[in-house]
Each structure stands twice: as C-alpha cells, then as structure tokens.
PDB file of C-alpha atoms in Angstrom:
ATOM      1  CA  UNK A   1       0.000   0.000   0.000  1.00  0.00           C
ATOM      2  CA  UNK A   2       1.060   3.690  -0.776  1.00  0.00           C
ATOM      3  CA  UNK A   3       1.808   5.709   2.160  1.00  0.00           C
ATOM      4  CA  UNK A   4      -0.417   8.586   0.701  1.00  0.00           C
ATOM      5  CA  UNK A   5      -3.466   6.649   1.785  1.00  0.00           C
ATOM      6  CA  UNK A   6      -6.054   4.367   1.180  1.00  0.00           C
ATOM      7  CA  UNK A   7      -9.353   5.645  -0.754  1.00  0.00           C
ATOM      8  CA  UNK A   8     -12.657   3.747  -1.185  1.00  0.00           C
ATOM      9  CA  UNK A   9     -14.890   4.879  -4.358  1.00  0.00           C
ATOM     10  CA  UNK A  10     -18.245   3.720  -4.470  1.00  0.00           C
ATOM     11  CA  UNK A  11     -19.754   3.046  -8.240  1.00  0.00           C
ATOM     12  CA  UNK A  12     -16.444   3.295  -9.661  1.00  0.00           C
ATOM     13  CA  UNK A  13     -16.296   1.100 -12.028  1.00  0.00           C
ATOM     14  CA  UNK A  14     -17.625   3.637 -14.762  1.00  0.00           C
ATOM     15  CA  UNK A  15     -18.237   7.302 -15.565  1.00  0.00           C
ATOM     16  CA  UNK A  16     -17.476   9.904 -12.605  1.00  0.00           C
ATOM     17  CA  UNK A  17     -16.648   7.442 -10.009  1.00  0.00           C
ATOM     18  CA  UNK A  18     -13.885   6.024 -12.418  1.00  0.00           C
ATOM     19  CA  UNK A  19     -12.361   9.157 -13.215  1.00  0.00           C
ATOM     20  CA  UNK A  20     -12.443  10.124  -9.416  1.00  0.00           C
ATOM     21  CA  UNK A  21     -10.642   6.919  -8.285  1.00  0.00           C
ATOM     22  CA  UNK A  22      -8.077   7.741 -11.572  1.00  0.00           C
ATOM     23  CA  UNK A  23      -7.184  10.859 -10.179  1.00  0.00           C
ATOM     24  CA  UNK A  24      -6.778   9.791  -7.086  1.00  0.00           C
ATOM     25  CA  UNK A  25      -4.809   6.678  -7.793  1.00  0.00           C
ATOM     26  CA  UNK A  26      -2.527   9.215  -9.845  1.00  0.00           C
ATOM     27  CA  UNK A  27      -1.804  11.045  -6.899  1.00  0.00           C
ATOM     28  CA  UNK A  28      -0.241   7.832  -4.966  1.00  0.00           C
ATOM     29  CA  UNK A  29      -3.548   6.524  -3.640  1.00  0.00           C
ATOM     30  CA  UNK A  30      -4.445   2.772  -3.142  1.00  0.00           C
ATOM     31  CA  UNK A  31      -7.943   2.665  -4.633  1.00  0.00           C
ATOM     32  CA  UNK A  32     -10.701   0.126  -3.595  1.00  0.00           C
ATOM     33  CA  UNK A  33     -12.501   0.106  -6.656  1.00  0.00           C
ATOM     34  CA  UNK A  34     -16.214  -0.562  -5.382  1.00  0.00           C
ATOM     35  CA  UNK A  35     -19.132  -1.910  -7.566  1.00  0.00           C
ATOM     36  CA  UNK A  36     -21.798  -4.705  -7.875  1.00  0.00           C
ATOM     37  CA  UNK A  37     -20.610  -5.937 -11.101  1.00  0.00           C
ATOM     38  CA  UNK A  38     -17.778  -8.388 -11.077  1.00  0.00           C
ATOM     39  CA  UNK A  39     -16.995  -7.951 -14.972  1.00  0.00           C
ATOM     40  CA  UNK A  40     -17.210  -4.264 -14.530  1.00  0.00           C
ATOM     41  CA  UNK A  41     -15.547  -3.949 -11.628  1.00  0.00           C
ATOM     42  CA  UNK A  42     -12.383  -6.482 -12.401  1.00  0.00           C
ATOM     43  CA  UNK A  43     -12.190  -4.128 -15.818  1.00  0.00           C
ATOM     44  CA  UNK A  44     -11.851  -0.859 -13.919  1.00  0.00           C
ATOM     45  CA  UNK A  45      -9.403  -2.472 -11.562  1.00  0.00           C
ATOM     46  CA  UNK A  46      -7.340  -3.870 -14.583  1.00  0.00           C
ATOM     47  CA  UNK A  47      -7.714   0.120 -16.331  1.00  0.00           C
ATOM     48  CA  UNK A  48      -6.029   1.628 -13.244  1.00  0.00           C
ATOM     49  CA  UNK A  49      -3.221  -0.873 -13.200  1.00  0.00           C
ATOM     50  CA  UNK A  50      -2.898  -0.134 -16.533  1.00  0.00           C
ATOM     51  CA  UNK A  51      -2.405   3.123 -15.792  1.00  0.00           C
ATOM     52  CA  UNK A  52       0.298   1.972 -12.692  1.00  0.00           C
ATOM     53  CA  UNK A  53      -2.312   2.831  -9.985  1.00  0.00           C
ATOM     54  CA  UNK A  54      -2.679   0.556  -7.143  1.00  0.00           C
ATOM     55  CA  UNK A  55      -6.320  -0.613  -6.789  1.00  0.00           C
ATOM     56  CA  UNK A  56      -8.060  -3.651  -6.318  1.00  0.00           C
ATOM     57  CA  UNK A  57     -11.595  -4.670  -6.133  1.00  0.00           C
ATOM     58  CA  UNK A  58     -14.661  -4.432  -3.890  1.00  0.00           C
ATOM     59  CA  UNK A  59     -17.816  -6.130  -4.079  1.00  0.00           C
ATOM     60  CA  UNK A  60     -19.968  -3.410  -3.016  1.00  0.00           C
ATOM     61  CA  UNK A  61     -23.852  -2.934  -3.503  1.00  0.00           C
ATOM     62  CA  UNK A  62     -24.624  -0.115  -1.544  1.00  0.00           C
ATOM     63  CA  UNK A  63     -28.526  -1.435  -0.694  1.00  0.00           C
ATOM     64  CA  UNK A  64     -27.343  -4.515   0.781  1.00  0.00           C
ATOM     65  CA  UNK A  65     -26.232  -4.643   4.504  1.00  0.00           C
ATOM     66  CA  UNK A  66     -24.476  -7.711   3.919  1.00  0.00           C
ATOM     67  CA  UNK A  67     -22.679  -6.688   0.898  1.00  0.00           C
ATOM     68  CA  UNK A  68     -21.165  -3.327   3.005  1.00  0.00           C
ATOM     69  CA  UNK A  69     -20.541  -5.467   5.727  1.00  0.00           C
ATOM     70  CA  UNK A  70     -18.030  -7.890   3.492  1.00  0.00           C
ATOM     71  CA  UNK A  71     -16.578  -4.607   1.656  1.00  0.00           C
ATOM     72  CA  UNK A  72     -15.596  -3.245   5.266  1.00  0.00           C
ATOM     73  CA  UNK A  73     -13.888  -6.770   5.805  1.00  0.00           C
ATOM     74  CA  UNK A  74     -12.272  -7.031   2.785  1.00  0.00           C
ATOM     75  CA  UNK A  75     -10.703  -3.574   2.703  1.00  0.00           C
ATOM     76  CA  UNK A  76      -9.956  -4.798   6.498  1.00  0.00           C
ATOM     77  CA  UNK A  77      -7.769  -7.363   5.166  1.00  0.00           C
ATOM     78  CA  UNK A  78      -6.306  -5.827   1.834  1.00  0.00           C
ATOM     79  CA  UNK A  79      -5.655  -2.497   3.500  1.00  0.00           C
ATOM     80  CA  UNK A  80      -5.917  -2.171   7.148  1.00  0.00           C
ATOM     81  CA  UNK A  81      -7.670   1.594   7.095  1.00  0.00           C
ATOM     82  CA  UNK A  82      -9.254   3.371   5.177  1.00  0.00           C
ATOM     83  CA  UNK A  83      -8.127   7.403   4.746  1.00  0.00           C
ATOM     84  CA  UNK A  84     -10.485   8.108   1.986  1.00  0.00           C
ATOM     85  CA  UNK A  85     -14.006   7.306   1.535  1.00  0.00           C
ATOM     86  CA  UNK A  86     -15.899   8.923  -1.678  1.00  0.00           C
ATOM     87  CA  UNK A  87     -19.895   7.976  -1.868  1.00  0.00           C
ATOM     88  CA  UNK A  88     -20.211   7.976  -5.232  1.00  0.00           C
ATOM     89  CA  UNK A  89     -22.802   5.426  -6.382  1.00  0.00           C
ATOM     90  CA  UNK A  90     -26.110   6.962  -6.844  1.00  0.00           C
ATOM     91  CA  UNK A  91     -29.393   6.433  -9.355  1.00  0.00           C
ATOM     92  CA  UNK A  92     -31.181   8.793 -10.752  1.00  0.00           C
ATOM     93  CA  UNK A  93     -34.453   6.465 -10.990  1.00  0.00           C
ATOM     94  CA  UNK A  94     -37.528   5.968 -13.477  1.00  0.00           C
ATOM     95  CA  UNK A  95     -39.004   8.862 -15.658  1.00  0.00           C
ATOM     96  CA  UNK A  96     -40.948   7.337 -17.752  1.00  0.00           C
ATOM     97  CA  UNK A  97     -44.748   7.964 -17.674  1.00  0.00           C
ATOM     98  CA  UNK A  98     -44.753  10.527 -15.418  1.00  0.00           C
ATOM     99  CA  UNK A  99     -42.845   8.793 -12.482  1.00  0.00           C
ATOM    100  CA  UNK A 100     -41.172  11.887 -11.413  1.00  0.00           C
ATOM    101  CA  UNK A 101     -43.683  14.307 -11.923  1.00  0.00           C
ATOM    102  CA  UNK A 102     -44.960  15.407  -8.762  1.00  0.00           C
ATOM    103  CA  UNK A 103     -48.406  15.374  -9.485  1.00  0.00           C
ATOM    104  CA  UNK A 104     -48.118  11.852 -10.727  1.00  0.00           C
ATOM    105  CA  UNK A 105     -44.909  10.525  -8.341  1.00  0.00           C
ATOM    106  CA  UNK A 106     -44.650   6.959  -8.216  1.00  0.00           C
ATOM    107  CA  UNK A 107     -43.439   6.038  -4.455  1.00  0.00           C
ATOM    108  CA  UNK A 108     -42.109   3.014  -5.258  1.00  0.00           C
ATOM    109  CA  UNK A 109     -39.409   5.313  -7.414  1.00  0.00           C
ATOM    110  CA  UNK A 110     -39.258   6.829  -4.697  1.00  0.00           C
ATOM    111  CA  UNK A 111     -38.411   4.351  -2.351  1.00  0.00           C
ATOM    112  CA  UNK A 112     -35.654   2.615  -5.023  1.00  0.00           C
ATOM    113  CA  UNK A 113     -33.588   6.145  -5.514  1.00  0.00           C
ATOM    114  CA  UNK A 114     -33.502   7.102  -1.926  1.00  0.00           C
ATOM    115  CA  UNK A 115     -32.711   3.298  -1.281  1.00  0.00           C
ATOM    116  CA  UNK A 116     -29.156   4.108  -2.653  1.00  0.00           C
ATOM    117  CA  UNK A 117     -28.742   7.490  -2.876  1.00  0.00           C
ATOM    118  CA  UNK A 118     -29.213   8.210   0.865  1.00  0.00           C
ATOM    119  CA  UNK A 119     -29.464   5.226   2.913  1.00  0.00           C
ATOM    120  CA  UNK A 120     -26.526   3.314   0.874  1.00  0.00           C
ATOM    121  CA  UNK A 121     -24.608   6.176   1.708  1.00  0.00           C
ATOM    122  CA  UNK A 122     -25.425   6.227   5.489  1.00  0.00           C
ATOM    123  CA  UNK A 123     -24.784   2.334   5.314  1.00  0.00           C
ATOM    124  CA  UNK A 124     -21.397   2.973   3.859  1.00  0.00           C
ATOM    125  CA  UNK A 125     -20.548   5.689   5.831  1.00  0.00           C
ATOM    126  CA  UNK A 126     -21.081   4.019   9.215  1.00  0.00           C
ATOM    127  CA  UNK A 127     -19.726   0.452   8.324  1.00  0.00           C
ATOM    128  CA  UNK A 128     -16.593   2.520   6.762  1.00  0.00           C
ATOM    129  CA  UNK A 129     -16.079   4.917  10.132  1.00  0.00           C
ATOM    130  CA  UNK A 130     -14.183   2.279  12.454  1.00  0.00           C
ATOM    131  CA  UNK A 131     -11.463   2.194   9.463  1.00  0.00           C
ATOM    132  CA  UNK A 132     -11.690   5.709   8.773  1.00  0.00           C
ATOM    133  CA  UNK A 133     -10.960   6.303  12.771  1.00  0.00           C
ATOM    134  CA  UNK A 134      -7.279   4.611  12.191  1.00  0.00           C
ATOM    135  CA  UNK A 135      -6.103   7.492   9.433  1.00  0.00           C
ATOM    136  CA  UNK A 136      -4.429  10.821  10.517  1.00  0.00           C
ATOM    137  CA  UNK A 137      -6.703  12.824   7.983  1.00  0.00           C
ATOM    138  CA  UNK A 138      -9.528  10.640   7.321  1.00  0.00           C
ATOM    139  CA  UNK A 139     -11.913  12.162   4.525  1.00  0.00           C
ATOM    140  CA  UNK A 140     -15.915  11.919   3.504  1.00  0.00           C
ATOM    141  CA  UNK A 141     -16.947  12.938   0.022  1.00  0.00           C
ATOM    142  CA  UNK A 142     -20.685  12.846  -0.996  1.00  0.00           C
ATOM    143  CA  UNK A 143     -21.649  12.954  -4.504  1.00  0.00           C
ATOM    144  CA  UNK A 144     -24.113  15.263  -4.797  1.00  0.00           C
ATOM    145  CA  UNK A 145     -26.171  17.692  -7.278  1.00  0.00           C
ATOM    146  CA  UNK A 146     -27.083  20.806  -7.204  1.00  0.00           C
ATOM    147  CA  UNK A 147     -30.258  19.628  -8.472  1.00  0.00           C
ATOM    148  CA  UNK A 148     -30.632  19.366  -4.366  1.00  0.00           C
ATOM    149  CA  UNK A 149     -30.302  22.782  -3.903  1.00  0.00           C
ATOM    150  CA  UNK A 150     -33.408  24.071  -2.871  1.00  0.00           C
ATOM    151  CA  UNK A 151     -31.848  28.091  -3.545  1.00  0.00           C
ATOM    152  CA  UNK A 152     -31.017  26.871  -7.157  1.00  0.00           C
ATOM    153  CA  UNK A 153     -33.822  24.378  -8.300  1.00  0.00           C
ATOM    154  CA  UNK A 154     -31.739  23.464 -11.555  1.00  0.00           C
ATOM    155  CA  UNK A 155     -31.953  20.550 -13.749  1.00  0.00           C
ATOM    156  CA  UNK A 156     -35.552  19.013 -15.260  1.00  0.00           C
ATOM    157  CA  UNK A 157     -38.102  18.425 -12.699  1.00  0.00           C
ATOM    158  CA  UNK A 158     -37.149  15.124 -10.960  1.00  0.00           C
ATOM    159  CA  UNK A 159     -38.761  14.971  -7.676  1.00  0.00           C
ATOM    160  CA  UNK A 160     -37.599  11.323  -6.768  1.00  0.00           C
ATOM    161  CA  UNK A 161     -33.342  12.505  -7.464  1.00  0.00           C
ATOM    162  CA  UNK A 162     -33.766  15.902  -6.811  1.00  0.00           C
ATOM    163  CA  UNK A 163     -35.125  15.863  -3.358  1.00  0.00           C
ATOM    164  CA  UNK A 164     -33.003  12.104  -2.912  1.00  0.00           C
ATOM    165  CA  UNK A 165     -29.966  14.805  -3.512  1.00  0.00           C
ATOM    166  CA  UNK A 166     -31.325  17.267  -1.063  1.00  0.00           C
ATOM    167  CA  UNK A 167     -31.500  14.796   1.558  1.00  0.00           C
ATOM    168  CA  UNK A 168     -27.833  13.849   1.067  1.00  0.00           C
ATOM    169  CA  UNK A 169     -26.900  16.953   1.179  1.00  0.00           C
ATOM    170  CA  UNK A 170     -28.790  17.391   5.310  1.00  0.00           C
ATOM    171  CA  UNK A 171     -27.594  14.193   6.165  1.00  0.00           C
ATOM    172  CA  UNK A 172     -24.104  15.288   5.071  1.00  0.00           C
ATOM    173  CA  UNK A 173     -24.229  18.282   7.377  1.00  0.00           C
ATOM    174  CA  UNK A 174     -25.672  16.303  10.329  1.00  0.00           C
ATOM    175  CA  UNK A 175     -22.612  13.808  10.152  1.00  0.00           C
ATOM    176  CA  UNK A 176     -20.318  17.144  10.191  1.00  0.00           C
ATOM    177  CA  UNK A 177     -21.874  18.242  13.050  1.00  0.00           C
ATOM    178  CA  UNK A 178     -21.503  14.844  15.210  1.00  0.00           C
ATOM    179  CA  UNK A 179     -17.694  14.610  13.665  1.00  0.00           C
ATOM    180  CA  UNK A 180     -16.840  18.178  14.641  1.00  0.00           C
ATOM    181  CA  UNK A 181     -14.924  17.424  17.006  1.00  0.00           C
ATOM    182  CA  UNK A 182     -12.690  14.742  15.280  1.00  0.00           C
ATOM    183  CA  UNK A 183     -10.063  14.467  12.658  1.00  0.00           C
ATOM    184  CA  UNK A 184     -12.739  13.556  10.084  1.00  0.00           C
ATOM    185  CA  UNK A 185     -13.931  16.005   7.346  1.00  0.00           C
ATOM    186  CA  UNK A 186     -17.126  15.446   5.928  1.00  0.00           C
ATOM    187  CA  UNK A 187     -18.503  17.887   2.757  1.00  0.00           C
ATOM    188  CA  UNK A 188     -20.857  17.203  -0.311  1.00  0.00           C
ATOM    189  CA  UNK A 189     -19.832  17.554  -3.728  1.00  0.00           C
ATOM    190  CA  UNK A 190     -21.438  18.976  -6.849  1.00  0.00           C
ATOM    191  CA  UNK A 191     -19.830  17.626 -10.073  1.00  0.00           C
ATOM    192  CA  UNK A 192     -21.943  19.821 -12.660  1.00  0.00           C
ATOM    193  CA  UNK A 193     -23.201  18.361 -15.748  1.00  0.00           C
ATOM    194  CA  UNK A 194     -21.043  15.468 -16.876  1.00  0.00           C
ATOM    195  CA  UNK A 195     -21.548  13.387 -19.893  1.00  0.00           C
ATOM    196  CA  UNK A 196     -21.930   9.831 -18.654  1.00  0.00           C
ATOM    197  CA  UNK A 197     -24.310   6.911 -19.093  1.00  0.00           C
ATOM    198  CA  UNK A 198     -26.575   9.108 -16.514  1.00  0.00           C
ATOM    199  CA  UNK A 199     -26.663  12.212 -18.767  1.00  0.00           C
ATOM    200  CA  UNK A 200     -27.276  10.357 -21.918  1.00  0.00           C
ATOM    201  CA  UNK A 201     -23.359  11.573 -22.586  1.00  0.00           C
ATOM    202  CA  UNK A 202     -25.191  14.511 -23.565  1.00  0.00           C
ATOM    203  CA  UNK A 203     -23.549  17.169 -21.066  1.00  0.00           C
ATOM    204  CA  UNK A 204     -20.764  19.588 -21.401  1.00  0.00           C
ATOM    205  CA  UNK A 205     -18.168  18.124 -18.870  1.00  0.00           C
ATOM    206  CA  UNK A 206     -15.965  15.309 -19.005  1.00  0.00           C
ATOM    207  CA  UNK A 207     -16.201  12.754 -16.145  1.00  0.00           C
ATOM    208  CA  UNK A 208     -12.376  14.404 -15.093  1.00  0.00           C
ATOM    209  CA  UNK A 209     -13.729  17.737 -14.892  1.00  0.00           C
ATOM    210  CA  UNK A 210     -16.757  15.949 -12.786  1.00  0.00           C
ATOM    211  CA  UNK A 211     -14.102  14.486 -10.522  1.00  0.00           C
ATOM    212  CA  UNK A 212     -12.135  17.391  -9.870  1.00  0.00           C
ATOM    213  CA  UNK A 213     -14.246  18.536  -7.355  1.00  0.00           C
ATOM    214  CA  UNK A 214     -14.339  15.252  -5.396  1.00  0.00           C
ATOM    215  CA  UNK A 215     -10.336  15.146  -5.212  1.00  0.00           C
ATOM    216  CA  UNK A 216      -9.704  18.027  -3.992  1.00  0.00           C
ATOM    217  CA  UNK A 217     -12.747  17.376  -1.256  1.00  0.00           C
ATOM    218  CA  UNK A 218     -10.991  14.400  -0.446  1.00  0.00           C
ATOM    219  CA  UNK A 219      -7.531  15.695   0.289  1.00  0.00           C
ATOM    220  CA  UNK A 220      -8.197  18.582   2.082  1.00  0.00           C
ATOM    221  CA  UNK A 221      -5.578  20.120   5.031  1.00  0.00           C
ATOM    222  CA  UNK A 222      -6.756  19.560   8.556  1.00  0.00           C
ATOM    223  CA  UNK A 223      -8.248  23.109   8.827  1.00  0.00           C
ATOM    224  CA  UNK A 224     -10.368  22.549   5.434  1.00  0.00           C
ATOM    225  CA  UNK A 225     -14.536  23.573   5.381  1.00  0.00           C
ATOM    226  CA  UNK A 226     -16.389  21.139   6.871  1.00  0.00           C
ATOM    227  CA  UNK A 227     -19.804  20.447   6.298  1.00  0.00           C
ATOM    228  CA  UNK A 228     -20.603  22.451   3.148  1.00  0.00           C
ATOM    229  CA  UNK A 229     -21.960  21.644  -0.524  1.00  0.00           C
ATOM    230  CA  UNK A 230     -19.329  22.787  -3.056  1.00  0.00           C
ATOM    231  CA  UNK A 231     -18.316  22.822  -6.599  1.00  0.00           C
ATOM    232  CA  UNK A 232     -15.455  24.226  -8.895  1.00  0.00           C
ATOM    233  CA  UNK A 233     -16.794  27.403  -7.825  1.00  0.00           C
ATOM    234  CA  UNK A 234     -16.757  27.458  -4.638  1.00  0.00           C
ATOM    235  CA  UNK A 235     -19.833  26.945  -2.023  1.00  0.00           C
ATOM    236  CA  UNK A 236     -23.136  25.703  -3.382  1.00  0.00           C
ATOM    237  CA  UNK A 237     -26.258  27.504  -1.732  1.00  0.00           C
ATOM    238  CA  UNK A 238     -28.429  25.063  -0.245  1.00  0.00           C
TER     239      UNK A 238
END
C-alpha cells in the first residue's frame, strides 16, 4: 500500500466514479474500486493498473447490509484503514410515464432512488467509520447535485433525485456536526453536468472535470470547510 493513503470509491467502475478513483490513484492513492458488477468492476481495476495505480476490487452494492458489511472486511484485510471514503454510487431512478412528476410521483421510485442514494450512503458511511478512525486525515466525500439545492432548483423536474440529492446533502451536514470534534472532514460535492451513461453523454463536462471537485474534497488540510456543498466554484447555496 502507498503511504499517501487508502481511498474507497463507491460506483467506480464507470463514468465519474472512475475518473475520481483515476485521479486519485494518480496522486499515490491505493484505490478500492467498489461496484456490484464483477466484470465491470475487475475491468476498472485492470484500467487503473494499466495506468500503474494501485487498486483492487470491492464487491460493493450499496442497498445490501451484507454486501457493506463484506466490503468493510475485505478492505480490512487488503488495506488495514481506510483514509479516503468517496460515496459515489447513486441512481437517478424511473421517468418514464410521469414517475417523477410530482403530481403523478410513483413512491415506489421513490423508495428505489432514496434506497441508494441516501441510505446506501449512510450504510457505507457508518460500516466505513471504524477504518476511517485509524487514518491521521480521514476524509468523507458525498456525490451530490445541485439539483438538491433548494436556492437553485436546476436541472428538469425530478422529484424522486432531486429531493433524494437534497436529503444527502442534510444528512451530510448532520454527520459534520456529530464529527466536529474529530479528525474527520465530511462535505458534499457537486460535479456539474457530466456526460456519462446518466446524462445520456449529452452534457458539457468530461467525467475528469466531474471528478475534480471530489479530489480536492478528499484531500483537504486539517483546517479545510467542513460540512458544506461545493463545486469548482466554490460553495453551493443550499
């Protein structure tokens, strides 16, 4: 292992996630390369050795306790700690026949998109804390969208993500609050709009420009922001 750290990626086998555990493999990282997909995730992992990065796999399906309970185990064994964790598996959900419209909102869309988007990350978070505690500068990155910002309201009317994001966004203050007092920095990330399989690769960003963000959230100094929503720009309004 790299002594610049360890750093767990969730959904990283493709698109943002990807280029977030590239960059931070380039920067002497370890990466656990998390995702449900074997194939996938065994090709991303062979990519960043490609690339000389350290990484190895993770079975990881955020909606399953099990499944976060054997990725905390195996990055137990492989690594020892964990300095960086980045939540970056999320869905965006169903939109077809009006399953996002408010007016017409389909719960059970609901239910699937908070599912990961919120309580994976939670499950992550907590089942990845206990490693976290053994790094000098541990470091949470959500994976928002401003498309949570309630100040904003950008993007298409979504109002399964949208409000999934705005959740993820309180929750990510609330754990900054109870960490205050420790070595662990928590924010929320806004990648912008990034052409991936999400956007239809019909967005003006590249999935580096996406991760940018993320890196830099996850190697702040020790007196970096804490609990706040930020972008390339600087703070996101809420």
């Amino acid at each position: 292992m790299k002594d610049t750290g360890i750093a767990l990626v969730t959904g990283a086998n493709k698109g943002i996630g990807f280029a977030i555990a590239q960059g931070l493999g380039a920067i002497g990282f370890t990466v656990a390369v998390g995702a449900r997909d074997k194939a996938r995730r065994e090709e991303a992992v062979e990519r960043l050795r490609a690339a000389d990065i350290n990484a190895f796999g993770v079975a990881l399906d955020v909606t399953s306790d099990d499944s976060v309970t054997a990725a905390a185990a195996t990055i137990q064994r492989t690594a020892g700690r964990l300095d960086v964790l980045v939540n970056n598996a999320g869905i965006s959900g169903r939109t077809d026949g009006g399953a996002q419209d408010p007016t017409t909102l389909d719960l059970d869309v609901v239910r699937t998109v908070l599912e990961t988007n919120v309580f994976g990350v939670v499950r992550v978070t907590n089942a990845m804390l206990p490693l976290l505690s053994r790094s000098g500068s541990p470091r949470i990155v959500n994976m928002s969208s401003n498309m949570g910002s309630l100040t904003l309201q950008t993007g298409p009317i979504m109002a399964a993500y949208a409000p999934s994001k705005s959740m993820l966004n309180s929750v990510t203050a609330q754990y900054a609050r109870r960490l205050a007092d420790t070595n662990v920095i928590v924010n929320a990330a806004c990648p912008g709009y990034v052409a991936t399989d999400f956007t239809g690769f019909n967005a003006p960003r590249t999935p580096e420009q996406g991760a940018a963000i993320a890196i830099r959230l996850a190697t702040l100094p020790a007196d970096g922001p804490r609990g706040g929503f930020f972008d390339d720009e600087g703070a996101v309004p809420w």
